[in-house]
Each structure stands twice: as structure tokens, then as C-alpha cells.
Amino acid sequence: MVALAPSLLSASFATLGETVAAFEDAEPAARPDLLHFDLMDGHFVPNLTFGTKVMQDLRELSTIPFDAHLMVENPEHYIDLCAAASVERVTVHTEATHQLPRLLAQIRKQGMVAGVALNPATSLETLRWVGEDLQFLLVMGVDPGFSGQHFLPQTIEKVAAARANLPKTCTIGVDGGVDANNAVDLVRAGAAMLVAGSSLFDGGNPLETLKALRNAVKAGES
Ligand code: DX5
Ligand code: ZN
């Protein structure tokens, strides 16, 4: 089954608590498998969002696992704060560190799942040196920094190459530009987790849209 994760960057920040509570109470088909949080520092990407306190406060409203996507420089500064916010998985960008294996070990030491994100122009080759330790790969479908950007179609090929080369123990996710038009192709290429922001929230009914995306993916899987 493919895991679906709404990116709260596309939700209104004025009503984040209500949005999380609505997801928590949703019927099973409309309930996210994870909630995706985009932390941006204005340096690694040209945008600012929020810090770990936002996750910590929202954590009280839901039991849905939290998925933190760190688009920050010095990601090692934020790992303990993510653990304190009871985050399930922390994904760091390989472009943001010179010491990827050490950073992943730091995340796992805190009992969290360690993920690596690759920008569109970053080769899969960088993962060779992480080896069997890689638990999760997040393939970016856009250059990170903003929601609502155009999906780069080469992402599908990259997911397929990753799936062919990485151990089966590594889950592959896709983030950026995911919608009902590309979700089935991404899943067929090997994605087992999809992040969706604007395609879920822009229509005004994220629960119904998530349910429709789940049904589309399920139909495409069979
Ligand atoms: C991009 C973020 C994504 C993004 C998703 O920098 O990591 O999570 O907000 O939004 P959409 O689905 O609109 O690309
Ligand atoms: Zn993200």
C-alpha cells in the first residue's frame, strides 16, 4: 500500500491545528499515513517556514506519524529538536551536509527513521556511500523551496533507477509536484510514499482529494 503524506506547507498557517485535527478524525481512506512538515531556513532554500515548535505543538492533536523534511543548512542542529517533537522520520538533504553517514546515524540514535532527500540535479550515485543503512529516499520532483511548482517528468525515471539499485529495505518517496496525473506512474516506477501539497489543498477539500488520490493510486497498482 502506498503511503500518502500531505505537505502542510500548502495549508493555511492560520488554521494548522484545525487541519491536523480534521485529518486525525477523517475516515480511513481520507486519513493521511504521515503528515509532512517542510522546515526551511532561508539559506538552503530561498524561503522560510517554521521550526520544530510548530511540530511539537501540533503533535498533541494527532497520532498520525510526523515526517520532517529538513531544507536547512547545518541539519545536525535540528535532529534532537525533532526527536523532542516526537517526529517519526527525519529526512535530510545530501546537498546540505558533508557527512551524510554521520548525520543519518545521529537521527537513528534518537530512535527516528533516517531519510535522505535528493534535489532533482543530484545523482543517485551519492547514495552508494550510504549503503545498507539507507532506510528512506525522498526523490524531489521540483527544486525545493516552494509548493505549487511544476513537476519535472525526469523524476519518474529517477525513481525507477533508484528502485532498481537500492536495497528493498529502503522505501522510496517522491515530493514536489505530485498530483493525480503523475501519481500512478510514480508508484509503478517504485514509489511507495507520495507527498502532496498544492494538489491536495488548493481545491479547498484536502480530505476528499486525498481519498481520490488514494483510490487513483490503488487502481493504478492493480
Ligand atoms: C518543496 C517541499 C514540498 C512541497 C510540496 O520544497 O518540500 O513538500 O511543499 O508541495 P507541492 O506538492 O505543491 O509541490
Ligand atoms: Zn517536502
XYZ file of C-alpha atoms and ligand atoms in Angstrom:
237
model
C 0.000 0.000 0.000
C 1.293 3.446 -0.932
C 1.642 5.922 1.940
C 0.204 9.401 1.334
C 1.564 12.443 3.157
C 0.005 15.899 2.846
C 2.564 18.707 2.907
C 1.232 21.239 5.410
C 3.191 23.969 3.641
C 0.209 24.251 1.305
C -2.308 24.530 4.151
C -3.274 27.851 5.694
C -0.928 28.550 8.611
C -3.793 30.432 10.273
C -5.672 27.169 10.845
C -2.988 24.477 11.022
C -4.458 22.991 14.198
C -7.898 22.573 12.627
C -6.359 20.978 9.546
C -4.400 18.446 11.590
C -7.446 17.672 13.742
C -9.567 17.135 10.612
C -7.007 14.682 9.227
C -6.913 12.913 12.591
C -10.689 12.390 12.585
C -11.007 11.527 8.897
C -12.417 8.221 7.668
C -9.635 5.698 6.930
C -9.436 6.369 3.148
C -9.084 10.134 3.714
C -6.671 9.828 6.649
C -3.028 10.552 5.809
C -0.402 7.904 6.552
C 2.029 10.653 7.561
C 1.959 14.435 7.933
C 4.801 16.109 6.038
C 6.465 19.193 7.555
C 8.758 21.343 5.416
C 11.330 23.111 7.565
C 13.143 25.839 5.578
C 15.788 28.209 6.883
C 16.143 30.817 4.125
C 19.689 29.585 3.378
C 19.478 26.077 1.978
C 16.384 27.204 0.092
C 15.174 30.744 -0.642
C 12.202 30.567 1.695
C 11.392 30.471 5.408
C 8.706 28.339 7.011
C 8.674 27.188 10.641
C 10.793 25.480 13.270
C 10.300 22.369 15.351
C 7.998 24.057 17.900
C 5.206 24.035 15.352
C 5.506 20.249 15.102
C 5.768 19.900 18.849
C 2.535 21.822 19.416
C 0.627 20.067 16.623
C 1.844 16.673 17.877
C -0.731 16.883 20.664
C -3.584 16.956 18.155
C -2.900 13.761 16.236
C -1.409 10.287 16.350
C -0.549 10.363 12.624
C 3.245 9.952 12.271
C 5.156 13.166 11.593
C 7.551 13.320 8.645
C 10.073 16.174 8.922
C 11.764 17.335 5.714
C 14.742 19.492 6.660
C 15.613 22.026 3.974
C 18.185 23.743 6.151
C 21.900 24.242 6.450
C 23.547 22.582 9.436
C 20.790 19.963 9.685
C 22.643 18.344 12.598
C 21.459 21.253 14.782
C 17.811 20.216 14.441
C 17.866 16.438 14.988
C 17.451 16.497 18.770
C 14.695 19.114 18.437
C 12.838 16.832 16.007
C 13.162 13.968 18.497
C 11.773 16.217 21.251
C 8.773 16.917 18.975
C 8.179 13.122 18.635
C 8.846 13.112 14.927
C 8.748 9.647 13.340
C 11.052 10.263 10.375
C 13.611 12.947 9.597
C 14.770 13.453 6.025
C 17.914 15.454 5.339
C 19.320 16.705 2.054
C 22.579 15.196 0.916
C 23.419 18.651 -0.544
C 23.257 20.165 2.966
C 25.932 18.032 4.619
C 29.498 16.886 4.068
C 28.979 13.976 6.461
C 25.875 12.092 5.427
C 26.516 8.740 7.169
C 27.233 10.514 10.465
C 24.053 12.580 10.158
C 21.917 9.512 9.448
C 23.437 7.749 12.451
C 22.571 10.784 14.596
C 18.917 10.521 13.503
C 18.710 6.763 14.100
C 20.341 7.122 17.506
C 17.325 9.197 18.537
C 15.023 6.329 17.523
C 13.755 8.066 14.374
C 13.751 6.762 10.821
C 16.526 8.389 8.775
C 15.787 9.587 5.246
C 17.847 11.219 2.523
C 16.407 13.712 0.033
C 17.953 14.366 -3.370
C 17.398 17.555 -5.336
C 16.493 16.992 -8.999
C 20.054 17.651 -10.197
C 21.684 15.417 -7.562
C 22.744 12.000 -8.773
C 21.742 8.706 -7.161
C 25.449 7.939 -7.148
C 25.839 9.875 -3.871
C 23.836 7.150 -2.126
C 26.384 4.471 -2.901
C 28.389 5.542 0.129
C 25.440 5.250 2.500
C 24.918 1.593 1.626
C 22.550 -0.666 3.516
C 21.934 1.991 6.174
C 19.571 3.940 3.945
C 16.016 3.483 5.236
C 14.207 6.080 3.149
C 14.929 8.035 -0.014
C 12.947 11.156 -0.911
C 13.257 11.944 -4.605
C 12.437 15.599 -5.239
C 10.181 16.292 -8.214
C 10.986 20.026 -8.033
C 13.809 22.176 -6.724
C 12.808 22.548 -3.070
C 11.652 25.802 -1.508
C 8.061 26.317 -2.557
C 4.906 24.346 -3.092
C 2.921 24.619 -6.311
C 5.854 24.178 -8.692
C 5.821 22.275 -11.956
C 6.712 18.560 -11.684
C 9.909 17.569 -13.520
C 8.978 14.484 -15.571
C 12.509 13.010 -15.381
C 11.654 12.229 -11.760
C 9.817 9.086 -12.854
C 12.954 7.696 -14.478
C 14.997 8.581 -11.388
C 12.574 6.729 -9.126
C 12.786 3.658 -11.362
C 16.593 3.767 -11.303
C 16.588 4.155 -7.531
C 14.192 1.248 -7.099
C 16.354 -0.958 -9.315
C 19.540 -0.158 -7.422
C 18.665 0.319 -3.771
C 18.039 -2.480 -1.275
C 14.393 -3.447 -0.816
C 14.625 -2.287 2.809
C 14.822 1.310 1.534
C 11.430 2.917 0.942
C 11.243 5.458 -1.875
C 9.099 8.594 -1.623
C 8.518 11.487 -4.011
C 7.981 15.128 -3.037
C 7.163 18.123 -5.204
C 4.578 18.482 -7.932
C 2.843 15.200 -7.136
C -0.763 15.040 -8.323
C -3.349 12.611 -9.671
C -1.764 12.845 -13.148
C 1.691 11.554 -12.194
C 0.984 9.523 -9.033
C 0.261 6.235 -10.798
C 3.417 6.458 -12.951
C 5.486 7.240 -9.855
C 4.061 4.266 -7.991
C 4.624 1.952 -10.951
C 8.225 3.188 -11.067
C 8.691 2.170 -7.445
C 7.482 4.982 -5.175
C 5.814 3.700 -2.012
C 5.227 7.113 -0.462
C 3.949 10.330 -2.033
C 3.989 13.849 -0.604
C 1.349 16.178 -2.000
C 0.872 19.857 -1.190
C -0.926 22.146 -3.602
C -2.725 19.306 -5.414
C -4.412 18.385 -2.112
C -5.060 21.789 -0.598
C -5.690 24.158 -3.495
C -9.157 22.789 -4.256
C -10.283 23.527 -0.694
C -11.168 19.957 0.337
C -7.944 18.099 1.213
C -9.748 15.108 2.768
C -11.834 14.343 -0.318
C -8.850 14.993 -2.602
C -6.634 12.682 -0.570
C -9.286 9.977 -0.776
C -9.494 10.410 -4.559
C -5.691 10.244 -4.830
C -5.669 7.058 -2.736
C -8.297 5.475 -4.987
C -6.411 6.510 -8.139
C -3.173 5.047 -6.799
C -4.910 1.853 -5.702
C -6.482 1.412 -9.137
C -3.095 2.011 -10.784
C -1.372 -0.536 -8.550
C -3.593 -3.412 -9.636
C 9.053 21.648 -1.655
C 8.508 20.911 -0.446
C 7.316 20.108 -0.767
C 6.187 20.959 -1.314
C 5.077 20.103 -1.797
O 10.133 22.382 -1.294
O 9.479 20.037 0.073
O 6.921 19.306 0.321
O 5.724 21.886 -0.392
O 4.157 20.934 -2.425
P 3.644 20.613 -3.899
O 3.008 19.239 -3.844
O 2.688 21.705 -4.187
O 4.835 20.616 -4.801
Zn 8.820 18.432 1.469
